[in-house]
Amino acid sequence: DMKVTQMPRYLIKRMGENVLLECGQDMSHETMYWYRQDPGLGLQLIYISYDVDSNSEGDIPKGYRVSRKKREHFSLILDSAKTNQTSVYFCASSFRLGGGQDTQYFGPGTRLLVL
Amino acid sequence: GEQVEQRPPHLSVREGDSAFITCTYTDPNSYYFFWYKQEPGASLQLLMKVFSSTEINEGQGFTVLLNKKDKRLSLNLTAAHPGDSAAYFCAVSEGDSNYQLIWGSGTKLIIKP
């Protein structure tokens, strides 16, 4: 059963604290993604990872960094969280089939509240 | 680069009626298209992946139309039922340049009894 997992599912942090969001997948997908989704809005790509230690900025990377040391695991780090980083964060993964046909599989999301 | 516009942002239809959601894109070379469904409080689930060579794609309770001339991708939910209440997102692939999808802004669909 193909699965993308995210931990934690809910998180409350104070402004200035560090935040670690974790994502795992059991499908041996090469490519992994981090998105954020604000209320009533679509998805915004934060970072994309093509494989271990091969990461690229997405559309809104400022204030975030990522780590991918194993193919099945992708972390999103917020150093000194800000209130405007309150959002729902989704991780996704895909096989690299090429030609743009890669289907992204999403995790359940992490709801982050920064006070 | 590619831009995707999705309309309408909100849609309310009666149970049993049809619901129609449209995305227009700008890059004529785009050739993979996706529809995702997001139920309230849940994650995104793939509804259908469409290849540019297929203009009409039938799913269970819905049809996806691709008009390459007008650069328009449409989702038609036929005989909507309460389980169709969700947000729907289209996404367009830019090809194999960077494996990113360009996402529409979403449509929140409500099915009224």
mmCIF file of C-alpha atoms in Angstrom:
data_model
loop_
_atom_site.group_PDB
_atom_site.id
_atom_site.type_symbol
_atom_site.label_atom_id
_atom_site.label_comp_id
_atom_site.label_asym_id
_atom_site.label_seq_id
_atom_site.Cartn_x
_atom_site.Cartn_y
_atom_site.Cartn_z
ATOM 1 C CA ASP A 1 0.000 0.000 0.000
ATOM 2 C CA MET A 2 1.694 3.180 -1.216
ATOM 3 C CA LYS A 3 1.900 5.726 1.529
ATOM 4 C CA VAL A 4 3.270 9.143 2.413
ATOM 5 C CA THR A 5 3.399 9.865 6.133
ATOM 6 C CA GLN A 6 3.877 13.136 7.962
ATOM 7 C CA MET A 7 4.755 13.862 11.559
ATOM 8 C CA PRO A 8 3.518 15.581 13.557
ATOM 9 C CA ARG A 9 -0.029 16.058 12.338
ATOM 10 C CA TYR A 10 -0.613 19.093 14.556
ATOM 11 C CA LEU A 11 1.926 21.459 16.055
ATOM 12 C CA ILE A 12 1.777 24.652 18.098
ATOM 13 C CA LYS A 13 4.948 26.710 18.438
ATOM 14 C CA ARG A 14 5.871 30.137 19.722
ATOM 15 C CA MET A 15 7.407 32.741 17.465
ATOM 16 C CA GLY A 16 11.171 32.307 17.360
ATOM 17 C CA GLU A 17 11.139 28.592 18.115
ATOM 18 C CA ASN A 18 12.567 26.067 15.692
ATOM 19 C CA VAL A 19 10.222 23.713 13.883
ATOM 20 C CA LEU A 20 10.936 20.327 12.346
ATOM 21 C CA LEU A 21 8.398 18.681 10.068
ATOM 22 C CA GLU A 22 9.082 15.159 8.921
ATOM 23 C CA CYS A 23 7.907 13.254 5.882
ATOM 24 C CA GLY A 24 8.369 9.637 4.906
ATOM 25 C CA GLN A 25 7.416 7.501 1.944
ATOM 26 C CA ASP A 26 7.613 3.782 1.338
ATOM 27 C CA MET A 27 7.487 3.809 -2.456
ATOM 28 C CA SER A 28 11.190 4.453 -3.197
ATOM 29 C CA HIS A 29 10.190 7.655 -4.978
ATOM 30 C CA GLU A 30 13.123 9.749 -6.139
ATOM 31 C CA THR A 31 11.375 13.100 -5.987
ATOM 32 C CA MET A 32 9.823 14.663 -2.906
ATOM 33 C CA TYR A 33 8.147 18.009 -2.343
ATOM 34 C CA TRP A 34 7.110 20.355 0.435
ATOM 35 C CA TYR A 35 4.087 22.613 -0.081
ATOM 36 C CA ARG A 36 2.164 24.973 2.107
ATOM 37 C CA GLN A 37 -1.544 25.638 1.801
ATOM 38 C CA ASP A 38 -3.110 28.691 3.362
ATOM 39 C CA PRO A 39 -6.879 28.885 3.977
ATOM 40 C CA GLY A 40 -8.845 29.218 0.757
ATOM 41 C CA LEU A 41 -5.721 29.114 -1.364
ATOM 42 C CA GLY A 42 -3.967 26.613 -3.526
ATOM 43 C CA LEU A 43 -0.632 24.947 -3.019
ATOM 44 C CA GLN A 44 2.631 26.830 -2.935
ATOM 45 C CA LEU A 45 5.836 24.886 -3.548
ATOM 46 C CA ILE A 46 8.495 25.493 -0.911
ATOM 47 C CA TYR A 47 11.197 23.002 -1.886
ATOM 48 C CA ILE A 48 11.670 20.072 -4.217
ATOM 49 C CA SER A 49 14.149 17.265 -3.724
ATOM 50 C CA TYR A 50 15.309 15.163 -6.659
ATOM 51 C CA ASP A 51 17.123 12.629 -4.499
ATOM 52 C CA VAL A 52 19.408 12.428 -1.471
ATOM 53 C CA ASP A 53 21.207 15.753 -0.952
ATOM 54 C CA SER A 54 19.802 17.116 -4.226
ATOM 55 C CA ASN A 55 17.385 19.852 -3.247
ATOM 56 C CA SER A 56 16.071 22.855 -5.103
ATOM 57 C CA GLU A 57 14.142 25.939 -4.074
ATOM 58 C CA GLY A 58 10.532 26.184 -5.051
ATOM 59 C CA ASP A 59 8.460 29.319 -5.288
ATOM 60 C CA ILE A 60 8.533 30.390 -1.605
ATOM 61 C CA PRO A 61 11.730 29.054 0.030
ATOM 62 C CA LYS A 62 12.430 32.058 2.246
ATOM 63 C CA GLY A 63 12.356 31.134 5.928
ATOM 64 C CA TYR A 64 12.597 27.400 5.238
ATOM 65 C CA ARG A 65 15.290 24.832 4.682
ATOM 66 C CA VAL A 66 15.175 21.136 3.964
ATOM 67 C CA SER A 67 17.181 18.012 4.541
ATOM 68 C CA ARG A 68 17.169 14.727 2.667
ATOM 69 C CA LYS A 69 19.712 12.226 3.860
ATOM 70 C CA LYS A 70 17.753 9.107 2.943
ATOM 71 C CA ARG A 71 15.611 8.622 -0.147
ATOM 72 C CA GLU A 72 12.530 7.759 1.908
ATOM 73 C CA HIS A 73 12.761 10.712 4.278
ATOM 74 C CA PHE A 74 12.452 14.469 3.681
ATOM 75 C CA SER A 75 12.467 17.096 6.441
ATOM 76 C CA LEU A 76 11.313 20.709 6.446
ATOM 77 C CA ILE A 77 12.947 23.020 8.980
ATOM 78 C CA LEU A 78 11.790 26.426 10.091
ATOM 79 C CA ASP A 79 14.563 28.223 11.932
ATOM 80 C CA SER A 80 12.995 30.794 14.241
ATOM 81 C CA ALA A 81 9.370 30.389 13.190
ATOM 82 C CA LYS A 82 7.276 33.405 12.351
ATOM 83 C CA THR A 83 3.534 33.901 12.792
ATOM 84 C CA ASN A 84 3.071 34.185 9.028
ATOM 85 C CA GLN A 85 4.331 30.620 8.710
ATOM 86 C CA THR A 86 1.114 29.383 10.298
ATOM 87 C CA SER A 87 -0.281 27.103 7.635
ATOM 88 C CA VAL A 88 -0.960 23.543 6.579
ATOM 89 C CA TYR A 89 2.131 21.849 5.202
ATOM 90 C CA PHE A 90 1.903 18.997 2.742
ATOM 91 C CA CYS A 91 4.622 16.635 1.703
ATOM 92 C CA ALA A 92 4.373 14.765 -1.598
ATOM 93 C CA SER A 93 6.474 12.277 -3.505
ATOM 94 C CA SER A 94 6.653 10.928 -7.043
ATOM 95 C CA PHE A 95 8.529 8.511 -9.254
ATOM 96 C CA ARG A 96 10.736 10.243 -11.777
ATOM 97 C CA LEU A 97 9.172 8.793 -14.886
ATOM 98 C CA GLY A 98 10.225 11.756 -16.963
ATOM 99 C CA GLY A 99 8.308 13.713 -19.552
ATOM 100 C CA GLY A 100 6.307 15.492 -16.881
ATOM 101 C CA GLN A 101 4.016 12.542 -16.215
ATOM 102 C CA ASP A 102 5.024 12.050 -12.598
ATOM 103 C CA THR A 103 1.974 11.694 -10.359
ATOM 104 C CA GLN A 104 2.450 13.265 -6.961
ATOM 105 C CA TYR A 105 1.210 11.375 -3.901
ATOM 106 C CA PHE A 106 0.405 13.480 -0.891
ATOM 107 C CA GLY A 107 0.766 12.984 2.822
ATOM 108 C CA PRO A 108 -2.034 13.839 5.284
ATOM 109 C CA GLY A 109 -0.601 17.275 6.104
ATOM 110 C CA THR A 110 0.750 19.002 9.198
ATOM 111 C CA ARG A 111 -1.243 21.849 10.704
ATOM 112 C CA LEU A 112 1.229 24.339 12.176
ATOM 113 C CA LEU A 113 0.194 27.234 14.375
ATOM 114 C CA VAL A 114 2.863 29.776 15.302
ATOM 115 C CA LEU A 115 1.825 32.030 18.193
ATOM 116 C CA GLY B 1 6.574 30.116 -17.708
ATOM 117 C CA GLU B 2 3.344 28.229 -17.520
ATOM 118 C CA GLN B 3 0.391 29.899 -15.802
ATOM 119 C CA VAL B 4 -2.819 28.192 -14.791
ATOM 120 C CA GLU B 5 -6.086 29.938 -14.021
ATOM 121 C CA GLN B 6 -8.906 27.973 -12.389
ATOM 122 C CA ARG B 7 -12.548 29.049 -12.280
ATOM 123 C CA PRO B 8 -14.798 29.350 -10.403
ATOM 124 C CA PRO B 9 -13.235 29.652 -6.937
ATOM 125 C CA HIS B 10 -16.531 28.643 -5.310
ATOM 126 C CA LEU B 11 -19.370 26.571 -6.719
ATOM 127 C CA SER B 12 -22.613 25.389 -5.186
ATOM 128 C CA VAL B 13 -24.920 22.952 -6.987
ATOM 129 C CA ARG B 14 -27.906 20.863 -5.998
ATOM 130 C CA GLU B 15 -27.585 17.137 -5.529
ATOM 131 C CA GLY B 16 -28.132 15.422 -8.869
ATOM 132 C CA ASP B 17 -27.049 18.441 -10.920
ATOM 133 C CA SER B 18 -23.774 18.805 -12.814
ATOM 134 C CA ALA B 19 -20.788 20.806 -11.655
ATOM 135 C CA PHE B 20 -18.329 22.272 -14.133
ATOM 136 C CA ILE B 21 -14.823 23.488 -13.264
ATOM 137 C CA THR B 22 -12.372 24.908 -15.787
ATOM 138 C CA CYS B 23 -8.649 25.575 -15.916
ATOM 139 C CA THR B 24 -6.936 27.517 -18.639
ATOM 140 C CA TYR B 25 -3.210 27.285 -19.196
ATOM 141 C CA THR B 26 -0.740 29.242 -21.277
ATOM 142 C CA ASP B 27 1.959 26.840 -22.508
ATOM 143 C CA PRO B 28 0.805 25.040 -25.674
ATOM 144 C CA ASN B 29 3.543 22.451 -25.131
ATOM 145 C CA SER B 30 2.047 21.218 -21.846
ATOM 146 C CA TYR B 31 1.094 17.579 -22.206
ATOM 147 C CA TYR B 32 0.242 16.115 -18.821
ATOM 148 C CA PHE B 33 -2.670 17.360 -16.758
ATOM 149 C CA PHE B 34 -3.963 16.368 -13.344
ATOM 150 C CA TRP B 35 -7.108 16.780 -11.279
ATOM 151 C CA TYR B 36 -6.904 16.367 -7.531
ATOM 152 C CA LYS B 37 -9.700 16.244 -4.957
ATOM 153 C CA GLN B 38 -9.294 17.487 -1.401
ATOM 154 C CA GLU B 39 -12.090 16.669 1.043
ATOM 155 C CA PRO B 40 -12.483 19.000 4.044
ATOM 156 C CA GLY B 41 -9.591 18.658 6.446
ATOM 157 C CA ALA B 42 -7.975 15.960 4.358
ATOM 158 C CA SER B 43 -5.107 15.589 1.926
ATOM 159 C CA LEU B 44 -5.126 15.692 -1.860
ATOM 160 C CA GLN B 45 -6.112 12.599 -3.766
ATOM 161 C CA LEU B 46 -5.499 12.099 -7.462
ATOM 162 C CA LEU B 47 -8.749 12.090 -9.384
ATOM 163 C CA MET B 48 -7.347 11.659 -12.871
ATOM 164 C CA LYS B 49 -4.176 12.080 -14.901
ATOM 165 C CA VAL B 50 -4.746 13.153 -18.490
ATOM 166 C CA PHE B 51 -2.410 12.935 -21.456
ATOM 167 C CA SER B 52 -2.498 15.572 -24.144
ATOM 168 C CA SER B 53 -3.388 12.977 -26.767
ATOM 169 C CA THR B 54 -6.759 12.226 -25.149
ATOM 170 C CA GLU B 55 -9.458 14.854 -25.309
ATOM 171 C CA ILE B 56 -12.215 13.070 -23.430
ATOM 172 C CA ASN B 57 -11.491 11.086 -20.299
ATOM 173 C CA GLU B 58 -14.220 9.251 -18.419
ATOM 174 C CA GLY B 59 -14.026 8.607 -14.699
ATOM 175 C CA GLN B 60 -16.495 7.295 -12.170
ATOM 176 C CA GLY B 61 -19.149 9.990 -12.035
ATOM 177 C CA PHE B 62 -17.101 12.595 -13.884
ATOM 178 C CA THR B 63 -15.623 13.518 -17.242
ATOM 179 C CA VAL B 64 -12.424 15.409 -17.958
ATOM 180 C CA LEU B 65 -12.228 17.354 -21.203
ATOM 181 C CA LEU B 66 -9.040 18.694 -22.739
ATOM 182 C CA ASN B 67 -9.330 21.364 -25.423
ATOM 183 C CA LYS B 68 -5.781 21.887 -26.700
ATOM 184 C CA LYS B 69 -6.781 24.554 -29.188
ATOM 185 C CA ASP B 70 -8.209 26.748 -26.426
ATOM 186 C CA LYS B 71 -5.724 25.484 -23.812
ATOM 187 C CA ARG B 72 -8.566 24.555 -21.507
ATOM 188 C CA LEU B 73 -8.938 21.649 -19.106
ATOM 189 C CA SER B 74 -12.367 20.967 -17.655
ATOM 190 C CA LEU B 75 -13.812 18.738 -14.971
ATOM 191 C CA ASN B 76 -17.495 17.894 -15.239
ATOM 192 C CA LEU B 77 -19.067 16.131 -12.274
ATOM 193 C CA THR B 78 -22.280 14.542 -13.470
ATOM 194 C CA ALA B 79 -25.166 13.891 -11.070
ATOM 195 C CA ALA B 80 -23.326 15.372 -8.101
ATOM 196 C CA HIS B 81 -23.817 13.752 -4.690
ATOM 197 C CA PRO B 82 -22.814 14.905 -1.175
ATOM 198 C CA GLY B 83 -19.559 12.959 -1.355
ATOM 199 C CA ASP B 84 -18.438 15.268 -4.145
ATOM 200 C CA SER B 85 -18.310 18.223 -1.742
ATOM 201 C CA ALA B 86 -14.614 19.066 -1.700
ATOM 202 C CA ALA B 87 -11.972 21.356 -3.120
ATOM 203 C CA TYR B 88 -10.760 20.475 -6.584
ATOM 204 C CA PHE B 89 -7.379 21.453 -7.988
ATOM 205 C CA CYS B 90 -6.047 21.211 -11.485
ATOM 206 C CA ALA B 91 -2.319 20.948 -12.167
ATOM 207 C CA VAL B 92 -0.354 21.170 -15.391
ATOM 208 C CA SER B 93 3.035 19.672 -16.064
ATOM 209 C CA GLU B 94 5.703 21.778 -17.678
ATOM 210 C CA GLY B 95 7.335 18.692 -19.109
ATOM 211 C CA ASP B 96 10.432 16.988 -17.761
ATOM 212 C CA SER B 97 12.428 20.147 -17.218
ATOM 213 C CA ASN B 98 12.042 20.341 -13.483
ATOM 214 C CA TYR B 99 9.325 17.876 -12.404
ATOM 215 C CA GLN B 100 7.184 20.667 -11.024
ATOM 216 C CA LEU B 101 3.471 21.007 -11.471
ATOM 217 C CA ILE B 102 1.810 24.358 -11.975
ATOM 218 C CA TRP B 103 -1.281 24.385 -9.779
ATOM 219 C CA GLY B 104 -4.618 26.066 -10.182
ATOM 220 C CA SER B 105 -5.903 28.010 -7.195
ATOM 221 C CA GLY B 106 -8.693 25.543 -6.493
ATOM 222 C CA THR B 107 -12.490 25.367 -6.575
ATOM 223 C CA LYS B 108 -14.481 24.779 -3.427
ATOM 224 C CA LEU B 109 -17.543 22.756 -4.427
ATOM 225 C CA ILE B 110 -20.577 22.422 -2.175
ATOM 226 C CA ILE B 111 -23.397 19.990 -2.996
ATOM 227 C CA LYS B 112 -26.713 21.102 -1.562
ATOM 228 C CA PRO B 113 -29.422 18.528 -0.736
#
